[in-house]
Amino acid sequence: TTASLWEASSLATLSRLCGGVHRDAVVALAFSPDGGHLISCGVDEMHTVAIWDWRSASLLISAPSSPRALYGVAFLPPPPQPVAAAAASATDAATAPATTTSGSGSGAGLGVRFVVCGERELRFGHALRGLRWRKAVFGASAELQTLPCVALNTDGRVITGSRRGDLHVWHGTAVWRRLRAHAGTVHCVSICAEQVRGAGFASGGADGQAILWSASYERLRTIDCNALCRHKMLDGLGRPLLLPPARGVTVSAVCWDAASERLLLGLGHNAVLRLQLTPFDEVATLITQGHGGGRIGGVCGQGGGTGGGTGGT
């Protein structure tokens, strides 16, 4: 199984990561904050994670993570300075047990931290000398449940979307805040690259809604894609260009460009929409219907607004 990296404008292959680490498939990928490392998650029996120097196609470390399926991964900020690190270690020790797993590569000197989410699973990993794991502590404020998506907010806190429709915000390994978000599974959470005009992140769910949030976790705007498809995306005769299925639209991927006030949405029934946001309305454009009728699982925009990409089945 191979992970391939591409140059966005020319579609030239930059790197192919093999190494025999993932036997079946790769389910999630994430770049490190400095762009130098890539983490991949597989669908083998123990859902192996691997960290790569993608430019040289070198495997730095790999190790099993969990017998439960993984759905998402995100890098965390670099480890804190020694004084803060001692306090953080004491806090973590009081909240969650740590385990170390063995695998390929030692990770010596790597020092990266990351988080994986999945089927009733949230784990925080630290690759230094081997791979050290800490399991999340849900506590009384959050029910242990499947978490389909994960992202890192600009304040350093982790945000996860849940199958029951809530967003969980994590401080360390414990739930810090729960946000009522969607009526159904939260399929995606995406952080704004440029957080202007109060923009923070966006979420999308099985209820057909895309919700825009501030970086301080206040709901800014809710967009109903079911109503949008039925009443705003019309042809010259007033007929809908895109009829949602009987069960309604699912927002499976979202990318919010706050600087240009645009929103890119991937819908579960095989469509990509671009929304131009105005103070009181959304102007929708149907970009494409593709992927051979399969589900769109990811969308992203290219810097400068000149292109983008989609992924799906």
mmCIF file with all atom_site columns, N, CA, C and O in Angstrom, residues 9-27:
data_model
loop_
_atom_site.group_PDB
_atom_site.id
_atom_site.type_symbol
_atom_site.label_atom_id
_atom_site.label_alt_id
_atom_site.label_comp_id
_atom_site.label_asym_id
_atom_site.label_entity_id
_atom_site.label_seq_id
_atom_site.pdbx_PDB_ins_code
_atom_site.Cartn_x
_atom_site.Cartn_y
_atom_site.Cartn_z
_atom_site.occupancy
_atom_site.B_iso_or_equiv
_atom_site.pdbx_formal_charge
_atom_site.auth_seq_id
_atom_site.auth_comp_id
_atom_site.auth_asym_id
_atom_site.auth_atom_id
_atom_site.pdbx_PDB_model_num
ATOM 1  N N  . SER A 1 9  ? -0.506 22.192 -8.685  1.00 0.00 ? 9  SER A N  1
ATOM 2  C CA . SER A 1 9  ? -0.797 22.810 -9.982  1.00 0.00 ? 9  SER A CA 1
ATOM 3  C C  . SER A 1 9  ? -0.424 21.925 -11.159 1.00 0.00 ? 9  SER A C  1
ATOM 4  O O  . SER A 1 9  ? -1.165 21.833 -12.138 1.00 0.00 ? 9  SER A O  1
ATOM 5  N N  . SER A 1 10 ? 0.726  21.235 -11.071 1.00 0.00 ? 10 SER A N  1
ATOM 6  C CA . SER A 1 10 ? 1.187  20.421 -12.197 1.00 0.00 ? 10 SER A CA 1
ATOM 7  C C  . SER A 1 10 ? 0.777  18.959 -12.095 1.00 0.00 ? 10 SER A C  1
ATOM 8  O O  . SER A 1 10 ? 0.885  18.211 -13.063 1.00 0.00 ? 10 SER A O  1
ATOM 9  N N  . LEU A 1 11 ? 0.335  18.536 -10.898 1.00 0.00 ? 11 LEU A N  1
ATOM 10 C CA . LEU A 1 11 ? -0.010 17.144 -10.615 1.00 0.00 ? 11 LEU A CA 1
ATOM 11 C C  . LEU A 1 11 ? 1.191  16.203 -10.730 1.00 0.00 ? 11 LEU A C  1
ATOM 12 O O  . LEU A 1 11 ? 1.030  14.996 -10.885 1.00 0.00 ? 11 LEU A O  1
ATOM 13 N N  . ALA A 1 12 ? 2.383  16.776 -10.628 1.00 0.00 ? 12 ALA A N  1
ATOM 14 C CA . ALA A 1 12 ? 3.595  15.956 -10.630 1.00 0.00 ? 12 ALA A CA 1
ATOM 15 C C  . ALA A 1 12 ? 3.737  15.232 -9.291  1.00 0.00 ? 12 ALA A C  1
ATOM 16 O O  . ALA A 1 12 ? 3.400  15.780 -8.234  1.00 0.00 ? 12 ALA A O  1
ATOM 17 N N  . THR A 1 13 ? 4.195  13.992 -9.331  1.00 0.00 ? 13 THR A N  1
ATOM 18 C CA . THR A 1 13 ? 4.398  13.213 -8.115  1.00 0.00 ? 13 THR A CA 1
ATOM 19 C C  . THR A 1 13 ? 5.637  13.711 -7.383  1.00 0.00 ? 13 THR A C  1
ATOM 20 O O  . THR A 1 13 ? 6.727  13.759 -7.951  1.00 0.00 ? 13 THR A O  1
ATOM 21 N N  . LEU A 1 14 ? 5.462  14.089 -6.122  1.00 0.00 ? 14 LEU A N  1
ATOM 22 C CA . LEU A 1 14 ? 6.574  14.565 -5.309  1.00 0.00 ? 14 LEU A CA 1
ATOM 23 C C  . LEU A 1 14 ? 7.234  13.436 -4.540  1.00 0.00 ? 14 LEU A C  1
ATOM 24 O O  . LEU A 1 14 ? 8.442  13.427 -4.344  1.00 0.00 ? 14 LEU A O  1
ATOM 25 N N  . SER A 1 15 ? 6.432  12.481 -4.087  1.00 0.00 ? 15 SER A N  1
ATOM 26 C CA . SER A 1 15 ? 6.986  11.393 -3.280  1.00 0.00 ? 15 SER A CA 1
ATOM 27 C C  . SER A 1 15 ? 5.992  10.245 -3.221  1.00 0.00 ? 15 SER A C  1
ATOM 28 O O  . SER A 1 15 ? 4.775  10.464 -3.276  1.00 0.00 ? 15 SER A O  1
ATOM 29 N N  . ARG A 1 16 ? 6.525  9.032  -3.099  1.00 0.00 ? 16 ARG A N  1
ATOM 30 C CA . ARG A 1 16 ? 5.702  7.841  -2.863  1.00 0.00 ? 16 ARG A CA 1
ATOM 31 C C  . ARG A 1 16 ? 6.243  7.135  -1.636  1.00 0.00 ? 16 ARG A C  1
ATOM 32 O O  . ARG A 1 16 ? 7.431  6.823  -1.559  1.00 0.00 ? 16 ARG A O  1
ATOM 33 N N  . LEU A 1 17 ? 5.379  6.897  -0.672  1.00 0.00 ? 17 LEU A N  1
ATOM 34 C CA . LEU A 1 17 ? 5.775  6.310  0.602   1.00 0.00 ? 17 LEU A CA 1
ATOM 35 C C  . LEU A 1 17 ? 5.295  4.868  0.643   1.00 0.00 ? 17 LEU A C  1
ATOM 36 O O  . LEU A 1 17 ? 4.091  4.616  0.635   1.00 0.00 ? 17 LEU A O  1
ATOM 37 N N  . CYS A 1 18 ? 6.237  3.950  0.688   1.00 0.00 ? 18 CYS A N  1
ATOM 38 C CA . CYS A 1 18 ? 5.886  2.524  0.689   1.00 0.00 ? 18 CYS A CA 1
ATOM 39 C C  . CYS A 1 18 ? 6.365  1.882  1.987   1.00 0.00 ? 18 CYS A C  1
ATOM 40 O O  . CYS A 1 18 ? 5.761  2.088  3.028   1.00 0.00 ? 18 CYS A O  1
ATOM 41 N N  . GLY A 1 19 ? 7.468  1.164  1.912   1.00 0.00 ? 19 GLY A N  1
ATOM 42 C CA . GLY A 1 19 ? 8.074  0.604  3.108   1.00 0.00 ? 19 GLY A CA 1
ATOM 43 C C  . GLY A 1 19 ? 7.380  -0.603 3.682   1.00 0.00 ? 19 GLY A C  1
ATOM 44 O O  . GLY A 1 19 ? 7.796  -1.129 4.708   1.00 0.00 ? 19 GLY A O  1
ATOM 45 N N  . GLY A 1 20 ? 6.276  -1.070 3.057   1.00 0.00 ? 20 GLY A N  1
ATOM 46 C CA . GLY A 1 20 ? 5.590  -2.245 3.565   1.00 0.00 ? 20 GLY A CA 1
ATOM 47 C C  . GLY A 1 20 ? 4.935  -2.057 4.917   1.00 0.00 ? 20 GLY A C  1
ATOM 48 O O  . GLY A 1 20 ? 4.668  -3.032 5.630   1.00 0.00 ? 20 GLY A O  1
ATOM 49 N N  . VAL A 1 21 ? 4.645  -0.826 5.302   1.00 0.00 ? 21 VAL A N  1
ATOM 50 C CA . VAL A 1 21 ? 4.075  -0.555 6.631   1.00 0.00 ? 21 VAL A CA 1
ATOM 51 C C  . VAL A 1 21 ? 2.586  -0.875 6.669   1.00 0.00 ? 21 VAL A C  1
ATOM 52 O O  . VAL A 1 21 ? 2.108  -1.561 7.570   1.00 0.00 ? 21 VAL A O  1
ATOM 53 N N  . HIS A 1 22 ? 1.853  -0.358 5.694   1.00 0.00 ? 22 HIS A N  1
ATOM 54 C CA . HIS A 1 22 ? 0.393  -0.536 5.660   1.00 0.00 ? 22 HIS A CA 1
ATOM 55 C C  . HIS A 1 22 ? 0.061  -1.628 4.654   1.00 0.00 ? 22 HIS A C  1
ATOM 56 O O  . HIS A 1 22 ? 0.245  -1.449 3.450   1.00 0.00 ? 22 HIS A O  1
ATOM 57 N N  . ARG A 1 23 ? -0.472 -2.717 5.137   1.00 0.00 ? 23 ARG A N  1
ATOM 58 C CA . ARG A 1 23 ? -0.701 -3.874 4.279   1.00 0.00 ? 23 ARG A CA 1
ATOM 59 C C  . ARG A 1 23 ? -1.978 -3.757 3.457   1.00 0.00 ? 23 ARG A C  1
ATOM 60 O O  . ARG A 1 23 ? -2.061 -4.270 2.347   1.00 0.00 ? 23 ARG A O  1
ATOM 61 N N  . ASP A 1 24 ? -2.993 -3.111 3.983   1.00 0.00 ? 24 ASP A N  1
ATOM 62 C CA . ASP A 1 24 ? -4.299 -3.106 3.323   1.00 0.00 ? 24 ASP A CA 1
ATOM 63 C C  . ASP A 1 24 ? -4.617 -1.757 2.672   1.00 0.00 ? 24 ASP A C  1
ATOM 64 O O  . ASP A 1 24 ? -4.825 -1.668 1.479   1.00 0.00 ? 24 ASP A O  1
ATOM 65 N N  . ALA A 1 25 ? -4.664 -0.704 3.462   1.00 0.00 ? 25 ALA A N  1
ATOM 66 C CA . ALA A 1 25 ? -5.014 0.608  2.922   1.00 0.00 ? 25 ALA A CA 1
ATOM 67 C C  . ALA A 1 25 ? -4.566 1.678  3.909   1.00 0.00 ? 25 ALA A C  1
ATOM 68 O O  . ALA A 1 25 ? -4.276 1.401  5.075   1.00 0.00 ? 25 ALA A O  1
ATOM 69 N N  . VAL A 1 26 ? -4.511 2.911  3.429   1.00 0.00 ? 26 VAL A N  1
ATOM 70 C CA . VAL A 1 26 ? -4.230 4.080  4.270   1.00 0.00 ? 26 VAL A CA 1
ATOM 71 C C  . VAL A 1 26 ? -5.528 4.850  4.425   1.00 0.00 ? 26 VAL A C  1
ATOM 72 O O  . VAL A 1 26 ? -6.166 5.219  3.424   1.00 0.00 ? 26 VAL A O  1
ATOM 73 N N  . VAL A 1 27 ? -5.949 5.088  5.661   1.00 0.00 ? 27 VAL A N  1
ATOM 74 C CA . VAL A 1 27 ? -7.249 5.692  5.910   1.00 0.00 ? 27 VAL A CA 1
ATOM 75 C C  . VAL A 1 27 ? -7.157 7.168  6.278   1.00 0.00 ? 27 VAL A C  1
ATOM 76 O O  . VAL A 1 27 ? -8.134 7.908  6.140   1.00 0.00 ? 27 VAL A O  1
#
